């Protein structure tokens, strides 16, 4: 196992928890924890002179800077780290890091392992442009780290660590939501998903073709469609139709509008075509969906 602790002298308000070996063996075998579980976690406030170097790293590590700054090296690559940024250090990646000598960082961190831990780390790296993720000082993320730190007070009870294991998996999933997927284009600009999705939301009531969506970000429809799918896993028109069907579900849930009226509200003149499309995506017809609501 990698050295989890840097050995930095812990102040009174600091936190460092290392999961003992006997508990790691239990977590690695238990069906409710084996996918993702903590090997250690901590909180280092104003961590002057904090530094660490690992030539062999055989787990996954996430570091969240909440104040101050520092820097990291992954192989020969140098990365500054500032407040509101996460640093991903995946298994197998040699690295070193240190706090700024003039404005030392405040950090939360956790090491983790498990059957799905590498998949989780890979997913975050796919969404990011490198090992540093710009999350901002998200209130939920700060609260989640604080909750994780408090779990050390529960001792080595298994239920405490079943919760901790699922908590860090949820945190990793949340990070994937808050970092905005971006794709750099040849022009040097980025594909603006927020603008694209706002355009889709504003046009749920009508037809929106690929040319119009692509023009909103000044790309050809072929280049745009390819880049959009790289980021989202769906074609732009697929996503637009999914948004329409989500809105159709909402209308069927909260209103007494007929299926024909719901279809027309979403730009479908042919209610039968709308129903077939709804059934294909949701697996049930609009009338079946509405009937199920009242069961």
mmCIF file of C-alpha atoms in Angstrom:
data_model
loop_
_atom_site.group_PDB
_atom_site.id
_atom_site.type_symbol
_atom_site.label_atom_id
_atom_site.label_comp_id
_atom_site.label_asym_id
_atom_site.label_seq_id
_atom_site.Cartn_x
_atom_site.Cartn_y
_atom_site.Cartn_z
ATOM 1 C CA UNK A 1 0.000 0.000 0.000
ATOM 2 C CA UNK A 2 1.135 3.557 -0.703
ATOM 3 C CA UNK A 3 2.193 5.771 2.188
ATOM 4 C CA UNK A 4 -1.124 7.417 2.980
ATOM 5 C CA UNK A 5 0.104 10.031 5.419
ATOM 6 C CA UNK A 6 2.685 12.675 4.591
ATOM 7 C CA UNK A 7 3.651 12.791 8.252
ATOM 8 C CA UNK A 8 2.856 16.508 8.361
ATOM 9 C CA UNK A 9 2.657 17.669 12.022
ATOM 10 C CA UNK A 10 -1.054 17.779 12.746
ATOM 11 C CA UNK A 11 -2.378 20.894 14.541
ATOM 12 C CA UNK A 12 -5.197 20.697 17.090
ATOM 13 C CA UNK A 13 -7.872 21.489 14.483
ATOM 14 C CA UNK A 14 -6.407 19.116 11.888
ATOM 15 C CA UNK A 15 -7.738 15.634 11.113
ATOM 16 C CA UNK A 16 -5.968 12.493 9.948
ATOM 17 C CA UNK A 17 -7.657 9.083 9.917
ATOM 18 C CA UNK A 18 -6.002 5.942 8.551
ATOM 19 C CA UNK A 19 -8.228 2.898 8.057
ATOM 20 C CA UNK A 20 -6.624 -0.066 9.875
ATOM 21 C CA UNK A 21 -5.614 -3.151 7.908
ATOM 22 C CA UNK A 22 -8.180 -5.458 9.520
ATOM 23 C CA UNK A 23 -10.971 -3.081 8.505
ATOM 24 C CA UNK A 24 -9.623 -2.666 4.959
ATOM 25 C CA UNK A 25 -9.792 -6.456 4.550
ATOM 26 C CA UNK A 26 -13.406 -6.409 5.733
ATOM 27 C CA UNK A 27 -14.362 -3.540 3.417
ATOM 28 C CA UNK A 28 -12.668 -5.187 0.434
ATOM 29 C CA UNK A 29 -14.747 -8.343 0.956
ATOM 30 C CA UNK A 30 -18.113 -6.908 2.007
ATOM 31 C CA UNK A 31 -20.681 -6.621 -0.836
ATOM 32 C CA UNK A 32 -21.852 -3.190 0.377
ATOM 33 C CA UNK A 33 -18.367 -1.666 0.455
ATOM 34 C CA UNK A 34 -16.089 -3.609 -1.895
ATOM 35 C CA UNK A 35 -16.712 -1.336 -4.893
ATOM 36 C CA UNK A 36 -15.337 1.829 -3.262
ATOM 37 C CA UNK A 37 -14.036 2.330 0.287
ATOM 38 C CA UNK A 38 -11.777 4.812 2.136
ATOM 39 C CA UNK A 39 -8.205 3.940 3.033
ATOM 40 C CA UNK A 40 -7.745 7.202 4.883
ATOM 41 C CA UNK A 41 -8.936 10.794 4.967
ATOM 42 C CA UNK A 42 -7.992 14.086 6.514
ATOM 43 C CA UNK A 43 -8.177 17.844 6.854
ATOM 44 C CA UNK A 44 -5.012 19.981 6.919
ATOM 45 C CA UNK A 45 -5.678 23.673 7.728
ATOM 46 C CA UNK A 46 -3.096 26.295 6.703
ATOM 47 C CA UNK A 47 -0.678 23.461 6.009
ATOM 48 C CA UNK A 48 2.629 25.352 6.004
ATOM 49 C CA UNK A 49 5.585 23.181 4.927
ATOM 50 C CA UNK A 50 3.245 20.355 3.885
ATOM 51 C CA UNK A 51 4.817 18.214 1.170
ATOM 52 C CA UNK A 52 4.713 14.633 -0.092
ATOM 53 C CA UNK A 53 6.434 12.515 -2.739
ATOM 54 C CA UNK A 54 5.395 9.039 -3.898
ATOM 55 C CA UNK A 55 7.357 7.069 -6.476
ATOM 56 C CA UNK A 56 4.966 4.123 -6.149
ATOM 57 C CA UNK A 57 1.271 4.894 -5.788
ATOM 58 C CA UNK A 58 -1.071 1.906 -5.607
ATOM 59 C CA UNK A 59 -4.391 3.476 -4.648
ATOM 60 C CA UNK A 60 -6.421 6.526 -5.694
ATOM 61 C CA UNK A 61 -6.169 9.923 -4.021
ATOM 62 C CA UNK A 62 -8.334 13.022 -4.236
ATOM 63 C CA UNK A 63 -7.183 16.348 -2.756
ATOM 64 C CA UNK A 64 -9.488 19.375 -2.430
ATOM 65 C CA UNK A 65 -7.948 22.805 -1.838
ATOM 66 C CA UNK A 66 -10.297 25.165 0.018
ATOM 67 C CA UNK A 67 -7.893 28.017 0.787
ATOM 68 C CA UNK A 68 -4.408 29.109 -0.184
ATOM 69 C CA UNK A 69 -2.443 27.352 -2.897
ATOM 70 C CA UNK A 70 0.200 24.793 -3.686
ATOM 71 C CA UNK A 71 1.597 22.815 -6.584
ATOM 72 C CA UNK A 72 1.936 19.248 -7.784
ATOM 73 C CA UNK A 73 4.143 17.312 -10.179
ATOM 74 C CA UNK A 74 2.877 14.243 -12.005
ATOM 75 C CA UNK A 75 5.947 12.815 -13.635
ATOM 76 C CA UNK A 76 7.534 15.825 -15.328
ATOM 77 C CA UNK A 77 4.283 17.816 -15.583
ATOM 78 C CA UNK A 78 3.740 20.723 -13.194
ATOM 79 C CA UNK A 79 0.279 21.781 -11.979
ATOM 80 C CA UNK A 80 -0.562 24.696 -9.666
ATOM 81 C CA UNK A 81 -3.507 24.132 -7.299
ATOM 82 C CA UNK A 82 -5.712 26.899 -5.896
ATOM 83 C CA UNK A 83 -8.789 27.224 -3.703
ATOM 84 C CA UNK A 84 -11.827 25.605 -5.296
ATOM 85 C CA UNK A 85 -9.780 23.051 -7.221
ATOM 86 C CA UNK A 86 -9.489 19.278 -6.902
ATOM 87 C CA UNK A 87 -6.363 17.277 -7.654
ATOM 88 C CA UNK A 88 -6.744 13.700 -8.955
ATOM 89 C CA UNK A 89 -3.862 11.322 -8.308
ATOM 90 C CA UNK A 90 -4.758 7.940 -9.847
ATOM 91 C CA UNK A 91 -3.275 4.571 -9.091
ATOM 92 C CA UNK A 92 0.129 4.035 -10.678
ATOM 93 C CA UNK A 93 0.905 7.742 -11.119
ATOM 94 C CA UNK A 94 4.139 8.825 -9.407
ATOM 95 C CA UNK A 95 3.747 12.315 -7.989
ATOM 96 C CA UNK A 96 4.807 14.949 -5.530
ATOM 97 C CA UNK A 97 3.060 17.993 -4.116
ATOM 98 C CA UNK A 98 3.681 20.802 -1.679
ATOM 99 C CA UNK A 99 1.996 23.810 -0.132
ATOM 100 C CA UNK A 100 2.917 27.326 -1.215
ATOM 101 C CA UNK A 101 5.610 28.710 1.118
ATOM 102 C CA UNK A 102 3.900 32.119 1.168
ATOM 103 C CA UNK A 103 0.196 31.197 1.022
ATOM 104 C CA UNK A 104 -0.080 27.572 2.195
ATOM 105 C CA UNK A 105 -3.113 25.589 1.265
ATOM 106 C CA UNK A 106 -5.911 24.216 3.391
ATOM 107 C CA UNK A 107 -6.804 20.710 2.214
ATOM 108 C CA UNK A 108 -9.344 17.963 2.501
ATOM 109 C CA UNK A 109 -8.180 14.615 1.153
ATOM 110 C CA UNK A 110 -9.072 10.965 0.934
ATOM 111 C CA UNK A 111 -7.377 7.846 -0.380
ATOM 112 C CA UNK A 112 -9.724 5.183 -1.716
ATOM 113 C CA UNK A 113 -9.740 1.746 -3.283
ATOM 114 C CA UNK A 114 -12.255 -0.869 -4.421
ATOM 115 C CA UNK A 115 -13.452 -2.787 -7.439
ATOM 116 C CA UNK A 116 -14.947 0.335 -9.051
ATOM 117 C CA UNK A 117 -12.491 2.921 -7.722
ATOM 118 C CA UNK A 118 -10.390 3.007 -10.895
ATOM 119 C CA UNK A 119 -13.533 3.352 -13.029
ATOM 120 C CA UNK A 120 -14.647 6.316 -10.924
ATOM 121 C CA UNK A 121 -11.264 7.980 -11.228
ATOM 122 C CA UNK A 122 -11.151 7.288 -14.973
ATOM 123 C CA UNK A 123 -14.573 8.905 -15.404
ATOM 124 C CA UNK A 124 -13.451 12.101 -13.667
ATOM 125 C CA UNK A 125 -10.284 12.220 -15.743
ATOM 126 C CA UNK A 126 -12.311 11.815 -18.936
ATOM 127 C CA UNK A 127 -14.464 14.804 -17.997
ATOM 128 C CA UNK A 128 -11.509 16.957 -16.963
ATOM 129 C CA UNK A 129 -8.722 18.396 -19.087
ATOM 130 C CA UNK A 130 -6.050 17.096 -16.734
ATOM 131 C CA UNK A 131 -5.563 16.144 -13.104
ATOM 132 C CA UNK A 132 -6.827 19.497 -11.765
ATOM 133 C CA UNK A 133 -10.625 19.942 -11.656
ATOM 134 C CA UNK A 134 -12.135 23.389 -11.180
ATOM 135 C CA UNK A 135 -15.181 22.712 -8.987
ATOM 136 C CA UNK A 136 -15.307 25.991 -7.103
ATOM 137 C CA UNK A 137 -16.097 26.067 -3.388
ATOM 138 C CA UNK A 138 -19.367 24.186 -3.773
ATOM 139 C CA UNK A 139 -21.370 24.282 -0.521
ATOM 140 C CA UNK A 140 -22.428 20.651 -0.936
ATOM 141 C CA UNK A 141 -18.876 19.487 -1.582
ATOM 142 C CA UNK A 142 -17.610 21.309 1.516
ATOM 143 C CA UNK A 143 -20.452 19.811 3.550
ATOM 144 C CA UNK A 144 -19.727 16.333 2.184
ATOM 145 C CA UNK A 145 -16.067 16.541 3.159
ATOM 146 C CA UNK A 146 -17.023 17.781 6.614
ATOM 147 C CA UNK A 147 -19.419 14.838 6.998
ATOM 148 C CA UNK A 148 -16.689 12.423 5.939
ATOM 149 C CA UNK A 149 -14.319 13.849 8.559
ATOM 150 C CA UNK A 150 -16.943 13.385 11.297
ATOM 151 C CA UNK A 151 -17.162 9.651 10.590
ATOM 152 C CA UNK A 152 -13.890 9.084 12.425
ATOM 153 C CA UNK A 153 -15.805 9.664 15.677
ATOM 154 C CA UNK A 154 -17.794 6.455 15.154
ATOM 155 C CA UNK A 155 -14.818 4.184 15.679
ATOM 156 C CA UNK A 156 -14.359 1.037 13.623
ATOM 157 C CA UNK A 157 -17.997 -0.053 13.487
ATOM 158 C CA UNK A 158 -18.814 -1.698 10.171
ATOM 159 C CA UNK A 159 -22.029 0.288 9.660
ATOM 160 C CA UNK A 160 -20.027 3.482 10.037
ATOM 161 C CA UNK A 161 -17.783 2.406 7.172
ATOM 162 C CA UNK A 162 -20.596 1.115 5.008
ATOM 163 C CA UNK A 163 -21.870 4.684 5.184
ATOM 164 C CA UNK A 164 -18.391 6.142 4.585
ATOM 165 C CA UNK A 165 -17.854 3.931 1.544
ATOM 166 C CA UNK A 166 -21.127 4.931 -0.062
ATOM 167 C CA UNK A 167 -20.540 8.556 0.929
ATOM 168 C CA UNK A 168 -17.259 8.843 -0.977
ATOM 169 C CA UNK A 169 -18.815 7.119 -4.008
ATOM 170 C CA UNK A 170 -21.589 9.729 -3.910
ATOM 171 C CA UNK A 171 -19.007 12.519 -3.586
ATOM 172 C CA UNK A 172 -17.125 11.295 -6.648
ATOM 173 C CA UNK A 173 -20.388 11.125 -8.586
ATOM 174 C CA UNK A 174 -21.258 14.668 -7.495
ATOM 175 C CA UNK A 175 -17.884 15.977 -8.662
ATOM 176 C CA UNK A 176 -18.632 14.532 -12.105
ATOM 177 C CA UNK A 177 -21.835 16.589 -12.140
ATOM 178 C CA UNK A 178 -20.345 19.914 -11.088
ATOM 179 C CA UNK A 179 -17.343 19.971 -13.403
ATOM 180 C CA UNK A 180 -18.629 21.192 -16.723
ATOM 181 C CA UNK A 181 -17.612 18.893 -19.571
ATOM 182 C CA UNK A 182 -15.723 21.033 -22.069
ATOM 183 C CA UNK A 183 -14.058 20.171 -25.319
ATOM 184 C CA UNK A 184 -11.423 22.395 -26.846
ATOM 185 C CA UNK A 185 -11.947 23.134 -30.527
ATOM 186 C CA UNK A 186 -9.303 23.798 -33.159
ATOM 187 C CA UNK A 187 -10.102 27.506 -32.915
ATOM 188 C CA UNK A 188 -8.943 27.473 -29.285
ATOM 189 C CA UNK A 189 -12.466 28.088 -27.966
ATOM 190 C CA UNK A 190 -14.591 25.583 -26.054
ATOM 191 C CA UNK A 191 -17.858 23.911 -26.938
ATOM 192 C CA UNK A 192 -20.393 25.722 -24.736
ATOM 193 C CA UNK A 193 -22.838 23.061 -23.545
ATOM 194 C CA UNK A 194 -24.708 25.538 -21.351
ATOM 195 C CA UNK A 195 -25.544 27.700 -24.363
ATOM 196 C CA UNK A 196 -26.578 24.665 -26.415
ATOM 197 C CA UNK A 197 -28.822 23.240 -23.705
ATOM 198 C CA UNK A 198 -30.399 26.637 -23.025
ATOM 199 C CA UNK A 199 -31.258 26.873 -26.727
ATOM 200 C CA UNK A 200 -32.865 23.438 -26.566
ATOM 201 C CA UNK A 201 -34.902 24.310 -23.475
ATOM 202 C CA UNK A 202 -36.128 27.519 -25.095
ATOM 203 C CA UNK A 203 -37.354 25.603 -28.149
ATOM 204 C CA UNK A 204 -39.096 22.591 -26.627
ATOM 205 C CA UNK A 205 -42.361 23.840 -28.115
ATOM 206 C CA UNK A 206 -41.147 23.555 -31.703
ATOM 207 C CA UNK A 207 -38.881 21.756 -34.149
ATOM 208 C CA UNK A 208 -35.170 22.502 -33.830
ATOM 209 C CA UNK A 209 -32.844 21.171 -36.504
ATOM 210 C CA UNK A 210 -29.172 20.303 -36.308
ATOM 211 C CA UNK A 211 -28.149 23.224 -38.536
ATOM 212 C CA UNK A 212 -29.684 25.735 -36.121
ATOM 213 C CA UNK A 213 -28.080 24.183 -33.046
ATOM 214 C CA UNK A 214 -24.663 23.982 -34.729
ATOM 215 C CA UNK A 215 -24.928 27.589 -35.921
ATOM 216 C CA UNK A 216 -25.445 28.733 -32.318
ATOM 217 C CA UNK A 217 -21.841 27.710 -31.592
ATOM 218 C CA UNK A 218 -20.484 28.594 -35.053
ATOM 219 C CA UNK A 219 -19.713 25.052 -36.192
ATOM 220 C CA UNK A 220 -20.723 22.915 -39.150
ATOM 221 C CA UNK A 221 -23.420 20.428 -38.263
ATOM 222 C CA UNK A 222 -21.111 17.475 -38.940
ATOM 223 C CA UNK A 223 -18.255 18.746 -36.772
ATOM 224 C CA UNK A 224 -20.646 19.887 -34.048
ATOM 225 C CA UNK A 225 -22.531 16.578 -33.932
ATOM 226 C CA UNK A 226 -19.300 14.610 -33.595
ATOM 227 C CA UNK A 227 -17.901 16.827 -30.828
ATOM 228 C CA UNK A 228 -21.203 16.943 -28.940
ATOM 229 C CA UNK A 229 -21.449 13.150 -28.885
ATOM 230 C CA UNK A 230 -17.856 12.886 -27.635
ATOM 231 C CA UNK A 231 -18.851 14.941 -24.597
ATOM 232 C CA UNK A 232 -22.317 13.604 -23.816
ATOM 233 C CA UNK A 233 -22.613 10.147 -25.342
ATOM 234 C CA UNK A 234 -25.708 11.227 -27.312
ATOM 235 C CA UNK A 235 -26.305 13.019 -30.574
ATOM 236 C CA UNK A 236 -27.649 16.594 -30.187
ATOM 237 C CA UNK A 237 -31.048 15.660 -31.635
ATOM 238 C CA UNK A 238 -31.305 12.622 -29.351
ATOM 239 C CA UNK A 239 -30.730 14.853 -26.355
ATOM 240 C CA UNK A 240 -33.264 17.400 -27.600
ATOM 241 C CA UNK A 241 -35.886 14.661 -28.008
ATOM 242 C CA UNK A 242 -35.083 13.339 -24.524
ATOM 243 C CA UNK A 243 -35.707 16.824 -23.120
ATOM 244 C CA UNK A 244 -39.049 16.932 -24.926
ATOM 245 C CA UNK A 245 -40.044 13.548 -23.490
ATOM 246 C CA UNK A 246 -39.037 14.652 -19.976
ATOM 247 C CA UNK A 247 -41.294 17.675 -20.369
ATOM 248 C CA UNK A 248 -44.070 15.439 -21.719
ATOM 249 C CA UNK A 249 -43.800 13.280 -18.578
ATOM 250 C CA UNK A 250 -44.089 16.405 -16.443
ATOM 251 C CA UNK A 251 -47.211 17.550 -18.288
ATOM 252 C CA UNK A 252 -48.788 14.099 -18.023
ATOM 253 C CA UNK A 253 -48.036 14.111 -14.284
ATOM 254 C CA UNK A 254 -49.300 17.563 -13.340
ATOM 255 C CA UNK A 255 -51.993 18.446 -15.889
ATOM 256 C CA UNK A 256 -55.174 17.027 -17.384
ATOM 257 C CA UNK A 257 -54.173 17.981 -20.917
ATOM 258 C CA UNK A 258 -54.989 15.382 -23.537
ATOM 259 C CA UNK A 259 -52.150 13.483 -25.169
ATOM 260 C CA UNK A 260 -52.856 15.397 -28.370
ATOM 261 C CA UNK A 261 -52.522 18.709 -26.481
ATOM 262 C CA UNK A 262 -49.263 17.615 -24.840
ATOM 263 C CA UNK A 263 -47.924 16.567 -28.242
ATOM 264 C CA UNK A 264 -48.906 19.892 -29.809
ATOM 265 C CA UNK A 265 -47.288 21.814 -26.945
ATOM 266 C CA UNK A 266 -44.015 20.090 -27.833
ATOM 267 C CA UNK A 267 -44.267 20.798 -31.550
ATOM 268 C CA UNK A 268 -45.695 17.448 -32.660
ATOM 269 C CA UNK A 269 -48.720 17.894 -34.952
ATOM 270 C CA UNK A 270 -49.160 14.135 -35.232
ATOM 271 C CA UNK A 271 -50.175 12.736 -31.829
ATOM 272 C CA UNK A 272 -49.669 9.170 -33.073
ATOM 273 C CA UNK A 273 -46.079 9.911 -34.041
ATOM 274 C CA UNK A 274 -45.532 11.555 -30.646
ATOM 275 C CA UNK A 275 -46.964 8.485 -28.886
ATOM 276 C CA UNK A 276 -44.710 6.120 -30.825
ATOM 277 C CA UNK A 277 -41.669 8.246 -29.999
ATOM 278 C CA UNK A 278 -42.686 8.451 -26.330
ATOM 279 C CA UNK A 279 -43.128 4.656 -26.173
ATOM 280 C CA UNK A 280 -39.774 4.034 -27.826
ATOM 281 C CA UNK A 281 -37.925 6.174 -25.272
ATOM 282 C CA UNK A 282 -39.941 5.528 -22.085
ATOM 283 C CA UNK A 283 -40.975 1.947 -22.753
ATOM 284 C CA UNK A 284 -44.676 2.721 -22.196
ATOM 285 C CA UNK A 285 -47.243 4.760 -24.117
ATOM 286 C CA UNK A 286 -48.303 8.215 -22.842
ATOM 287 C CA UNK A 287 -51.686 6.818 -21.741
ATOM 288 C CA UNK A 288 -49.991 3.945 -19.879
ATOM 289 C CA UNK A 289 -47.598 6.393 -18.245
ATOM 290 C CA UNK A 290 -50.478 8.571 -17.054
ATOM 291 C CA UNK A 291 -52.483 5.558 -15.817
ATOM 292 C CA UNK A 292 -49.481 4.278 -13.875
ATOM 293 C CA UNK A 293 -49.292 7.599 -12.007
ATOM 294 C CA UNK A 294 -52.683 6.944 -10.413
ATOM 295 C CA UNK A 295 -51.935 3.427 -9.158
#
